[in-house]
Amino acid sequence: MSDSRPKELLRVEQLINEVKFEEALKIIENFEIKEPLTSEDQLSMLLLKGRIYGYNNQFEDAVTIGEQAYLMSQKLELVSESIEALFLKSRIMFVGRIDKALGFILEAEKKINSLADKSSSDILRQQVMFLALKSWGYWVKGEIELALKTAKQTLSQQENIDNKIDIANNYLLMGEIYSYLRELDTALDYATKSLDIAEELEFQPVIGTSSMLISRLYVSKSNYNQALDFCKKSLLIKEISSWDKVRNLNLLGEIYYFKSEFDRSLQYYNQAIALAEEENIYEQLALNLYHVGYIYRLQGEYDRAIETSESGLTLAEKIGYQYVAGGSLESLILICLDKGSIEQAKQYLTRLEKLSEQAQQKVITDWYSLSKAMILKMDGRTRNRAEAEVMLRKIIDDTALHSEYRQFALINLCDLYLEDLYLSKNLEILEDINPLLTETSMIAEQHHSYLWVAMTKFLQAKLALIQMKMDEAKHLLTEAQNIAESHSLDLLAIKISSEHDALLTQVDDWENLRKKGAPIGERLGLVSLEETIDVMLRKRGIQPPELTDEVPVLLLIIAEGGIPAFSYPFSEEWSIDDGFISNFLTAFNTFSEEVFSKGLDRAKFGEYTLVMDSFGSFSVCYLFKGQSYLAKQNLLQFAHRVQNTTSIWQNVNNFHKTHQPIVLSENPPLESLITEIFIKESPEISTLL
């Protein structure tokens, strides 16, 4: 396109590069009614408008304009303009017509190669655009290695052209590719670069898509709160396409699924379904139906699960979406097994086998292998269970398999051995189970699957109890809860905390069992293994107890050497009798070092529970009656606020100089903080999640 174009069109091109699309479209609108317009000017105007639509993710409009512009350019025998029109037509890849799009891109390549003079800035820009669209085409088609190779070529060529819009888009693609390759840090780096450029340009569509990609990456890293922040940021961008809105809603559903908050997950999945139906986005409609059916299964609503999964399967088969068809069949098999309908599960397995042979996709083949092993495992015959064990071990040894499927196979094998343990009462079976759990935890940590890490430690704690390893069980429970809390897995953290509390009340019972050498059957009766295994086998969701506020008893800040720097008794009996506090301090000095050295976060002190934390050279201790979960959150909040409130922190640190205990009446900020955190009612659970 020549710079002899009218000044209005030159101004439009400048505005496009500055991402001032609305202003550019207004100039085009005024230019359209200008008389007379040459055919060349009309064509230039169309191509610029199409470029704006492409950048704004208005792909169908861009394709329509591309078709008009291509006919005009052919008639006028303008090669450069026909290349530009083919680029617009190739946007059809983003509405599901990838093969047709690649045809347009290859046609554009031939025309570029036919040009005698390739030195002009327009032709250089088109060469880079060709590479960019080609890399996107490979990505959409699933040819990952070619997509990465071409995207790298694009990036090296973009250094010669100062077009930040296209650079932001290419960084976005690089992030998508590395996300697929599970190189999460590299992917996050590219996605962040894309977002930074987009925010600098105020390029709203790419702000939306980059934020969504960053959200997905944080999901993969089990950083769910950060994932929520970026996902919601993406949804606030009004310029994102309906396709991306559906994907964002799907992503929100996925985040809450991983957090085991299934009602919230369903809320977003159903919103995605409604929008996908309204906009005829059938791939996303099928995908979200599949996810909703899966959650209904976890909630025990098997009839709804089957109905919804069948709907997703029917649609996926109709549009040729083999991934969702395979996932829906696997889900239907699991539902049937949960219901005990093995024959119906076998019918779905036959369909999954046929699809696996047709699709030649590893993920579908893996689903088939896992499903077959599950059916054999459910069969009561010894021969079939032995075959299931062989199949599960083969899946576990396949390092090319997705980590989640290997973990699922490992837990199914553990479940087989646990069934043997219940039947034989032979503790030696744990020698087969423990290495499997170690491998599960190792794979989960390598792939940032911290839900699995926490759940595995939770199960290991229960197995330690069966072996009478009380300290190890408490340490594993503490580790599991800390992992769950640090990754916003709130329901799991609450569940683990409640089991830890229960264990502390049963210490004497377990000690009596140890002394009398209780048989394995009696010990198994005190450990709820089945519920934990069922969650890991994806048969049910996490069901924590209802939270209740603790009853505060005593708050202490203790300096090195066990010297009290501050004490606040909430209970009248403790405030009246100083002997209670002195007795507690004597006991605390005895067991605090042991508790901290074993990595524990709580202990029993008679009828009370103690949770502890440390800041600086001080320990802070909180004695209470009731559940530990909210009590621990209150203590952590108190410790954080003390350190970050200058007036309070100075008074605490002054203890090292004065050796005088802190007097509450002389420190109103500290008194207000204690009242705010411990004396007022604790927040409802809904505000914690």
XYZ file of C-alpha atoms in Angstrom:
689
model
C 0.000 0.000 0.000
C 1.486 3.293 -1.126
C 2.061 6.367 1.026
C 0.325 8.325 -1.755
C -2.898 7.354 -0.026
C -5.128 10.173 1.243
C -4.000 11.815 4.481
C -7.110 10.477 6.243
C -6.036 6.885 5.627
C -2.457 7.613 6.656
C -3.831 9.073 9.881
C -5.968 5.945 10.392
C -2.889 3.730 10.093
C -1.072 5.870 12.651
C -4.038 5.640 15.033
C -4.176 1.861 14.622
C -0.527 1.594 15.673
C -1.385 3.768 18.694
C -4.359 1.471 19.509
C -6.825 4.326 19.102
C -9.336 2.200 17.277
C -12.501 4.203 17.954
C -10.929 7.402 16.664
C -9.655 5.537 13.605
C -13.105 4.106 12.860
C -14.677 7.566 13.081
C -12.249 8.876 10.452
C -13.063 5.868 8.254
C -16.783 6.486 8.714
C -16.393 10.104 7.585
C -14.092 9.063 4.750
C -16.645 6.558 3.428
C -19.167 9.292 2.626
C -16.570 11.389 0.894
C -17.095 11.784 -2.879
C -15.642 10.646 -5.133
C -13.521 7.717 -3.848
C -11.201 5.797 -6.099
C -11.374 2.015 -6.055
C -7.887 1.971 -4.530
C -8.986 4.263 -1.691
C -12.067 2.145 -1.046
C -9.859 -0.937 -0.874
C -7.353 0.724 1.491
C -10.209 1.841 3.699
C -11.639 -1.700 3.830
C -8.277 -3.238 4.710
C -7.655 -0.772 7.536
C -11.130 -1.354 8.938
C -10.548 -5.109 8.730
C -7.251 -4.765 10.572
C -9.041 -2.962 13.398
C -11.659 -5.720 13.592
C -8.900 -8.333 13.681
C -7.078 -6.607 16.540
C -10.400 -6.233 18.384
C -11.064 -9.989 18.088
C -14.115 -9.302 15.885
C -13.045 -12.190 13.720
C -16.206 -12.780 11.708
C -16.349 -9.095 10.716
C -12.655 -9.195 9.790
C -13.223 -12.267 7.597
C -16.214 -10.667 5.841
C -14.190 -7.557 5.022
C -11.276 -9.741 3.927
C -13.502 -11.508 1.411
C -14.717 -8.192 -0.038
C -11.206 -6.743 -0.138
C -9.762 -9.842 -1.776
C -12.237 -9.648 -4.671
C -11.452 -5.957 -5.151
C -7.677 -6.475 -4.992
C -7.845 -9.283 -7.533
C -9.902 -7.122 -9.866
C -7.439 -4.241 -9.475
C -4.460 -6.640 -9.739
C -2.931 -5.291 -6.517
C -0.754 -8.046 -5.034
C 0.192 -6.358 -1.750
C -3.454 -5.540 -1.020
C -4.543 -9.095 -1.873
C -1.984 -10.393 0.641
C -3.481 -8.100 3.280
C -6.960 -9.369 2.398
C -5.819 -12.993 2.734
C -4.498 -12.181 6.201
C -7.967 -10.959 7.151
C -9.610 -14.047 5.666
C -7.234 -16.267 7.679
C -8.839 -14.968 10.888
C -11.415 -17.666 10.148
C -9.098 -19.967 12.151
C -10.395 -18.326 15.329
C -13.979 -19.360 14.558
C -13.148 -23.018 14.005
C -12.093 -23.170 10.320
C -8.397 -23.883 10.728
C -7.742 -25.843 7.512
C -9.347 -23.134 5.404
C -7.327 -20.493 7.263
C -4.040 -22.302 6.613
C -4.946 -22.386 2.933
C -5.302 -18.593 2.916
C -1.972 -18.225 4.743
C -0.157 -20.440 2.227
C -1.718 -18.482 -0.632
C -0.436 -15.276 0.980
C 3.046 -16.817 1.234
C 3.087 -17.576 -2.496
C 2.099 -14.004 -3.303
C 4.797 -12.607 -0.985
C 7.412 -14.799 -2.669
C 6.234 -13.604 -6.088
C 7.052 -9.977 -5.314
C 10.185 -8.683 -6.986
C 10.899 -5.940 -4.437
C 10.716 -7.201 -0.862
C 12.499 -4.261 0.753
C 9.586 -1.883 1.380
C 8.351 -1.433 4.947
C 4.870 -2.675 3.976
C 6.256 -5.918 2.538
C 8.525 -6.443 5.560
C 5.505 -5.970 7.814
C 3.529 -8.465 5.738
C 6.341 -11.023 5.937
C 6.255 -10.779 9.723
C 2.452 -10.902 9.763
C 2.589 -14.029 7.592
C 4.883 -15.729 10.116
C 2.696 -14.602 13.019
C -0.511 -15.935 11.453
C 1.231 -19.137 10.420
C 2.390 -19.742 13.999
C -1.134 -19.092 15.301
C -2.459 -21.489 12.660
C -0.092 -24.242 13.757
C -1.081 -23.590 17.374
C -4.819 -23.780 16.700
C -4.304 -26.977 14.685
C -2.319 -28.529 17.543
C 1.057 -28.730 15.772
C 2.940 -27.455 18.791
C 6.565 -27.841 17.670
C 5.894 -26.018 14.395
C 3.964 -23.327 16.256
C 6.891 -22.726 18.630
C 9.495 -22.721 15.860
C 7.490 -20.241 13.773
C 6.666 -18.021 16.753
C 10.392 -17.761 17.530
C 11.064 -16.786 13.907
C 8.327 -14.175 14.178
C 9.860 -12.765 17.340
C 13.297 -12.392 15.749
C 11.782 -10.647 12.702
C 9.645 -8.326 14.838
C 12.809 -6.710 16.164
C 13.108 -4.991 12.767
C 9.558 -3.591 12.871
C 8.335 -1.329 15.644
C 4.818 -2.729 16.007
C 4.070 -3.273 19.674
C 0.570 -4.608 18.981
C 1.920 -7.571 17.038
C 4.746 -8.105 19.535
C 2.199 -8.285 22.371
C 0.179 -10.843 20.397
C 3.263 -12.941 19.685
C 4.322 -12.902 23.338
C 0.796 -14.086 24.110
C 1.168 -17.000 21.697
C 4.578 -17.911 23.139
C 2.972 -17.967 26.570
C 0.214 -20.271 25.315
C 2.719 -22.661 23.744
C 4.988 -22.865 26.790
C 1.916 -23.323 28.980
C 0.985 -26.355 26.893
C 4.559 -27.653 27.208
C 4.238 -27.268 31.020
C 7.174 -24.837 31.129
C 5.138 -22.667 33.448
C 7.745 -20.098 34.463
C 8.707 -19.420 30.840
C 5.035 -19.210 29.896
C 4.342 -16.782 32.734
C 7.268 -14.615 31.641
C 5.913 -14.294 28.085
C 2.332 -13.770 29.246
C 3.474 -11.015 31.615
C 5.462 -9.337 28.817
C 2.357 -9.421 26.638
C 0.250 -7.917 29.420
C 2.820 -5.190 30.135
C 2.865 -4.051 26.492
C -0.915 -4.274 26.227
C -1.380 -2.145 29.340
C 1.163 0.376 28.065
C -0.844 0.643 24.818
C -4.212 0.332 26.597
C -4.818 -2.536 24.167
C -7.906 -3.953 25.875
C -8.416 -7.253 23.970
C -4.859 -8.412 24.706
C -5.096 -7.172 28.302
C -8.062 -9.523 28.562
C -6.477 -12.538 26.872
C -3.083 -12.108 28.580
C -4.772 -11.817 31.974
C -6.737 -14.981 31.246
C -3.558 -16.845 30.290
C -1.796 -15.644 33.448
C -4.800 -16.840 35.442
C -4.577 -20.280 33.839
C -0.863 -20.438 34.613
C -1.483 -19.608 38.261
C -4.078 -22.396 38.321
C -1.392 -24.757 37.009
C 0.919 -23.534 39.799
C -1.904 -23.980 42.373
C -1.913 -20.241 43.199
C -5.686 -19.974 43.156
C -6.159 -16.528 44.692
C -3.832 -14.961 42.119
C -5.612 -16.951 39.431
C -8.946 -15.511 40.567
C -7.592 -11.959 40.495
C -6.372 -12.208 36.892
C -9.435 -14.089 35.693
C -11.769 -11.448 37.102
C -9.538 -8.739 35.624
C -9.958 -10.358 32.221
C -13.735 -10.527 32.578
C -13.882 -6.798 33.300
C -12.506 -6.034 29.818
C -15.590 -5.269 27.737
C -13.656 -5.651 24.470
C -12.924 -9.362 24.924
C -14.797 -11.661 22.571
C -17.735 -13.827 23.587
C -15.434 -16.811 23.062
C -13.002 -15.448 25.660
C -15.835 -14.573 28.052
C -16.982 -18.188 27.922
C -13.403 -19.366 28.464
C -13.065 -17.038 31.464
C -16.281 -18.339 33.004
C -15.043 -21.871 32.389
C -11.765 -20.949 34.071
C -13.561 -19.580 37.138
C -15.472 -22.853 37.321
C -12.188 -24.740 37.117
C -10.574 -22.668 39.881
C -13.433 -23.304 42.296
C -13.450 -26.976 41.279
C -9.813 -27.288 42.354
C -10.682 -25.495 45.600
C -13.465 -28.120 46.079
C -16.090 -25.364 46.196
C -18.460 -27.179 43.871
C -21.527 -24.948 44.205
C -19.495 -21.934 43.120
C -17.894 -23.968 40.371
C -21.306 -24.976 39.023
C -22.443 -21.358 39.102
C -19.694 -20.309 36.681
C -19.863 -23.406 34.497
C -23.606 -22.854 34.053
C -23.021 -19.202 33.145
C -20.530 -20.409 30.536
C -23.115 -22.850 29.176
C -25.750 -20.111 28.883
C -23.410 -17.746 27.024
C -22.059 -20.521 24.780
C -25.628 -21.479 23.820
C -26.539 -17.858 23.137
C -23.462 -17.274 20.949
C -23.457 -20.743 19.299
C -19.980 -21.533 20.636
C -20.472 -25.276 20.461
C -16.972 -26.430 21.477
C -17.196 -24.510 24.752
C -20.792 -25.634 25.269
C -19.751 -29.285 25.022
C -16.731 -28.715 27.288
C -18.753 -27.043 30.031
C -21.490 -29.689 29.906
C -18.732 -32.262 30.450
C -17.440 -30.343 33.483
C -20.906 -29.888 35.004
C -21.633 -33.598 34.663
C -18.359 -34.347 36.424
C -19.247 -32.141 39.380
C -22.733 -33.619 39.714
C -20.982 -36.976 40.088
C -18.775 -35.663 42.894
C -21.897 -34.352 44.619
C -23.522 -37.791 44.374
C -26.239 -36.623 41.943
C -25.722 -39.524 39.575
C -28.870 -39.147 37.449
C -28.124 -35.479 36.734
C -24.503 -36.384 36.118
C -25.464 -38.979 33.499
C -27.997 -36.682 31.812
C -25.561 -33.761 31.577
C -22.606 -35.914 30.514
C -24.736 -37.547 27.809
C -25.714 -34.091 26.514
C -22.065 -33.069 26.339
C -21.147 -36.361 24.658
C -23.884 -36.050 22.015
C -22.841 -32.505 21.121
C -19.126 -33.367 21.108
C -19.746 -36.277 18.734
C -21.894 -34.078 16.484
C -19.224 -31.370 16.081
C -16.277 -33.780 16.077
C -14.797 -32.575 19.383
C -13.019 -35.833 20.196
C -11.332 -34.623 23.397
C -14.659 -33.824 25.091
C -16.276 -36.962 23.661
C -13.513 -39.046 25.255
C -13.671 -37.181 28.554
C -17.460 -37.524 28.692
C -17.252 -41.278 28.076
C -14.625 -41.649 30.814
C -16.826 -39.643 33.177
C -19.880 -41.780 32.339
C -17.860 -44.929 33.049
C -16.884 -43.604 36.491
C -20.493 -42.642 37.265
C -21.674 -46.138 36.369
C -18.982 -47.696 38.557
C -20.019 -45.435 41.457
C -23.582 -46.707 40.997
C -22.389 -50.309 40.755
C -23.604 -50.593 37.133
C -20.603 -52.489 35.760
C -22.367 -53.734 32.615
C -23.382 -50.215 31.611
C -19.819 -49.059 32.305
C -18.558 -51.765 29.925
C -20.884 -50.459 27.186
C -19.403 -46.979 27.515
C -15.918 -48.536 27.563
C -16.603 -50.168 24.183
C -17.505 -46.758 22.750
C -14.387 -45.216 24.303
C -12.213 -47.961 22.784
C -13.672 -47.266 19.332
C -13.092 -43.517 19.743
C -9.522 -44.153 20.895
C -8.809 -46.154 17.743
C -10.344 -43.449 15.538
C -8.857 -40.380 17.211
C -5.297 -41.617 17.765
C -4.947 -39.066 20.577
C -2.816 -40.128 23.544
C -5.102 -38.525 26.109
C -8.081 -40.548 24.849
C -5.989 -43.730 24.766
C -4.944 -43.020 28.362
C -8.571 -42.509 29.403
C -9.414 -45.860 27.847
C -6.587 -47.657 29.681
C -7.516 -46.095 33.019
C -11.211 -46.830 32.544
C -10.540 -50.450 31.638
C -8.344 -50.852 34.722
C -11.077 -49.326 36.893
C -13.686 -51.766 35.579
C -11.372 -54.733 36.145
C -10.612 -53.461 39.649
C -14.324 -53.293 40.492
C -14.827 -56.896 39.383
C -14.664 -59.196 42.398
C -12.771 -61.956 40.583
C -9.127 -62.411 41.582
C -7.940 -62.782 37.975
C -9.463 -59.440 36.919
C -8.107 -57.624 39.961
C -4.646 -58.979 39.169
C -5.007 -57.762 35.569
C -6.103 -54.348 36.889
C -2.960 -54.198 39.040
C -0.761 -54.933 36.005
C -2.526 -52.253 33.934
C -2.260 -49.667 36.708
C 1.469 -50.314 37.112
C 1.934 -49.914 33.357
C 0.148 -46.547 33.497
C 2.238 -45.454 36.493
C 5.474 -46.314 34.666
C 4.480 -44.272 31.588
C 6.384 -41.040 32.272
C 4.926 -39.483 29.105
C 1.474 -39.673 30.676
C -0.138 -36.553 32.157
C 0.775 -36.327 35.848
C -2.861 -36.329 36.989
C -3.523 -39.700 35.331
C -0.401 -41.261 36.844
C -1.452 -39.971 40.274
C -4.954 -41.352 39.736
C -3.479 -44.752 38.818
C -1.233 -44.685 41.900
C -4.151 -44.000 44.236
C -6.237 -46.732 42.595
C -3.397 -49.160 43.200
C -3.178 -47.970 46.819
C -6.918 -48.573 47.102
C -6.467 -52.156 45.880
C -3.814 -52.777 48.518
C -5.886 -51.112 51.241
C -8.739 -53.484 50.442
C -6.255 -56.323 50.943
C -5.180 -54.723 54.241
C -8.762 -54.626 55.535
C -9.270 -58.271 54.539
C -5.957 -59.748 55.696
C -5.168 -57.422 58.635
C -1.512 -57.798 57.580
C 0.523 -54.640 58.274
C 3.217 -55.749 55.816
C 0.889 -54.568 53.026
C 1.768 -51.014 54.065
C 5.258 -51.719 52.715
C 3.635 -51.839 49.267
C 1.452 -48.776 49.859
C 3.981 -46.335 51.327
C 6.277 -46.193 48.240
C 3.233 -45.537 46.049
C 2.253 -42.558 48.179
C 5.829 -41.256 48.141
C 5.788 -41.428 44.330
C 2.375 -39.734 44.223
C 3.655 -36.862 46.337
C 6.840 -36.551 44.263
C 4.928 -36.363 40.946
C 2.461 -33.889 42.427
C 5.218 -31.581 43.689
C 7.028 -31.703 40.345
C 3.842 -30.569 38.586
C 2.664 -28.058 41.215
C -0.398 -30.196 42.061
C -0.565 -29.092 45.672
C -4.076 -30.408 46.218
C -2.589 -33.851 45.588
C 0.446 -33.112 47.775
C -1.759 -32.094 50.700
C -4.187 -34.996 50.221
C -1.314 -37.484 50.015
C 0.200 -36.224 53.274
C -3.277 -36.374 54.826
C -3.545 -40.044 53.859
C 0.032 -40.746 55.000
C -0.842 -39.283 58.412
C -3.675 -41.775 58.789
C -1.451 -44.673 57.790
C 1.140 -43.488 60.335
C -1.566 -43.691 62.991
C -2.329 -47.283 62.071
C 1.370 -47.992 62.672
C 1.187 -46.195 66.057
C 3.516 -43.422 64.871
C 1.724 -40.639 66.714
C 4.312 -37.851 66.343
C 4.738 -38.593 62.631
C 0.965 -38.474 62.129
C 0.693 -35.082 63.859
C 3.633 -33.720 61.862
C 2.102 -34.896 58.561
C -1.252 -33.343 59.466
C 0.471 -30.035 60.216
C 2.347 -30.186 56.909
C -0.804 -31.064 54.979
C -2.776 -28.188 56.503
C 0.035 -25.695 55.874
C 0.215 -26.738 52.207
C -3.554 -26.471 51.831
C -3.640 -23.027 53.457
C -0.733 -21.656 51.438
C -2.554 -22.581 48.208
C -6.009 -21.323 49.245
C -7.434 -24.853 49.531
C -9.613 -23.685 52.388
C -12.099 -26.560 52.619
C -9.285 -29.102 52.690
C -7.415 -27.082 55.329
C -10.541 -27.005 57.509
C -11.041 -30.760 57.096
C -7.433 -31.559 58.012
C -7.525 -29.196 60.989
C -10.661 -30.857 62.357
C -9.056 -34.309 62.068
C -5.946 -33.003 63.833
C -8.145 -31.670 66.650
C -9.885 -35.036 66.889
C -6.554 -36.836 67.089
C -5.406 -34.656 69.994
C -8.515 -35.646 71.939
C -7.820 -39.336 71.176
C -4.173 -39.409 72.248
C -4.930 -41.410 75.397
C -7.027 -43.902 73.409
C -4.186 -44.477 70.959
C -1.675 -44.801 73.791
C -3.864 -47.476 75.417
C -4.048 -49.331 72.089
C -0.262 -49.203 71.830
C 0.250 -50.513 75.355
C -2.090 -53.448 74.903
C -0.775 -54.241 71.404
C -4.179 -53.781 69.787
C -4.738 -55.764 66.583
C -4.746 -53.978 63.222
C -8.514 -54.377 62.862
C -9.150 -52.341 66.008
C -6.810 -49.580 64.821
C -8.424 -49.443 61.382
C -11.739 -48.828 63.090
C -10.436 -45.524 64.488
C -9.110 -44.175 61.164
C -11.449 -42.924 58.421
C -9.390 -44.096 55.446
C -12.327 -44.653 53.088
C -13.446 -41.014 53.016
C -9.940 -39.740 52.224
C -9.375 -42.361 49.524
C -12.766 -41.584 47.945
C -11.838 -37.904 47.618
C -8.552 -38.857 45.957
C -10.363 -41.332 43.688
C -12.685 -38.488 42.631
C -15.753 -40.229 44.051
C -16.788 -37.383 46.340
C -15.881 -33.863 47.339
C -14.285 -32.661 50.566
C -16.836 -32.349 53.348
C -15.440 -30.244 56.199
C -17.321 -29.774 59.468
C -19.241 -26.600 60.195
C -16.944 -24.007 61.715
C -17.638 -22.629 65.171
C -15.860 -19.830 67.021
C -13.379 -20.836 69.675
C -13.636 -19.636 73.279
C -10.528 -17.488 74.023
C -8.744 -18.266 77.293
C -5.241 -16.777 77.288
C -2.987 -14.802 74.932
C 0.747 -14.606 75.619
C 3.775 -13.001 74.019
C 6.872 -14.771 75.312
C 10.472 -13.602 74.939
C 13.520 -15.829 74.634
C 14.073 -17.977 77.686
C 10.344 -18.362 78.289
C 9.960 -14.936 79.904
C 6.443 -13.500 79.474
C 6.486 -10.074 77.800
C 2.707 -9.809 77.723
C -0.252 -11.803 78.977
C -3.952 -11.299 78.462
C -6.359 -13.709 80.189
C -9.805 -13.721 78.554
C -11.219 -15.970 81.262
C -12.088 -14.550 84.680
C -10.755 -17.595 86.495
C -7.369 -17.120 84.831
C -7.292 -13.405 85.595
C -8.174 -14.012 89.246
C -5.683 -16.799 89.921
C -2.134 -16.029 88.748
C -1.299 -19.622 89.590
C -3.022 -20.775 86.427
C -0.745 -18.627 84.293
C 2.438 -19.566 86.157
C 1.554 -23.263 85.899
C 0.904 -22.833 82.194
C 4.245 -21.064 81.685
C 6.074 -23.855 83.484
C 4.397 -26.445 81.271
C 4.921 -24.330 78.153
C 8.668 -24.079 78.735
C 8.725 -27.868 79.017
C 6.925 -28.780 75.817
C 7.205 -25.705 73.533
C 10.698 -26.590 72.316
C 9.571 -30.147 71.581
C 6.461 -28.966 69.729
C 8.333 -26.448 67.591
C 11.195 -28.874 66.870
C 8.711 -31.445 65.540
C 7.125 -28.906 63.223
C 3.743 -28.976 64.964
C 1.315 -26.075 65.219
C -0.834 -27.067 68.214
C -0.901 -29.057 71.432
C -3.330 -29.968 74.203
C -2.968 -28.412 77.641
C -5.494 -30.211 79.787
C -8.953 -29.282 78.512
C -7.508 -26.464 76.381
C -5.819 -26.316 72.995
C -2.724 -24.237 72.340
C -1.646 -22.821 68.980
C 1.662 -21.041 68.552
C 3.503 -18.797 66.136
C 6.697 -16.766 66.262
C 7.788 -13.326 65.116
C 11.213 -11.828 65.595
C 12.645 -13.251 68.787
C 9.205 -13.705 70.358
C 6.714 -16.552 70.539
C 3.012 -15.803 70.593
C 0.721 -18.371 72.201
C -3.040 -18.620 72.185
C -4.932 -20.884 74.569
C -8.594 -21.583 73.855
C -11.432 -24.098 73.922
C -12.975 -25.394 70.708
C -11.902 -25.810 67.096
C -8.386 -24.860 66.073
C -8.930 -23.673 62.493
C -10.349 -20.204 63.159
C -8.228 -19.903 66.301
C -5.080 -20.413 64.236
C -6.234 -17.873 61.635
C -6.866 -15.366 64.430
C -3.417 -15.960 65.909
C -1.676 -15.564 62.536
C -3.596 -12.364 61.881
C -2.630 -11.051 65.323
C 1.073 -11.826 64.793
C 1.028 -10.153 61.373
C -0.752 -7.036 62.618
C 1.560 -6.676 65.642
C 4.626 -6.649 63.387
C 3.050 -4.250 60.909
C 1.644 -1.742 63.404
C 4.573 0.508 64.287
C 3.347 1.675 67.704
C 2.603 -1.874 68.893
C 5.808 -3.368 67.495
C 7.954 -0.707 69.154
C 6.376 -1.456 72.540
C 6.944 -5.187 72.083
C 10.584 -4.681 71.090
C 11.171 -2.334 74.023
C 10.829 -5.371 76.292
C 14.429 -6.281 75.433
C 15.550 -2.955 76.926
C 13.196 -2.549 79.888
C 12.424 -6.192 80.746
C 9.098 -4.830 81.952
C 5.928 -6.661 80.836
C 3.687 -4.725 78.461
C 0.753 -3.127 80.287
C -2.402 -3.236 78.192
C -3.927 -0.062 79.647
C -0.842 1.854 78.493
C -1.151 0.503 74.937
C -4.596 1.321 73.496
C -3.677 0.146 69.938
C -2.814 -3.314 71.287
C -6.032 -3.455 73.292
C -8.065 -2.470 70.219
C -6.325 -5.111 68.133
C -7.067 -7.867 70.664
C -10.704 -6.809 70.841
C -11.018 -6.704 67.059
C -9.490 -10.127 66.438
C -10.305 -12.281 69.459
C -13.301 -10.843 71.247
C -15.553 -9.938 68.326
C -17.185 -12.811 66.479
C -14.969 -14.567 63.954
C -15.947 -14.217 60.296
C -18.416 -16.546 58.657
C -16.794 -19.275 56.564
C -18.198 -17.687 53.389
C -15.999 -14.649 53.973
C -12.904 -16.806 54.324
C -13.253 -18.553 50.974
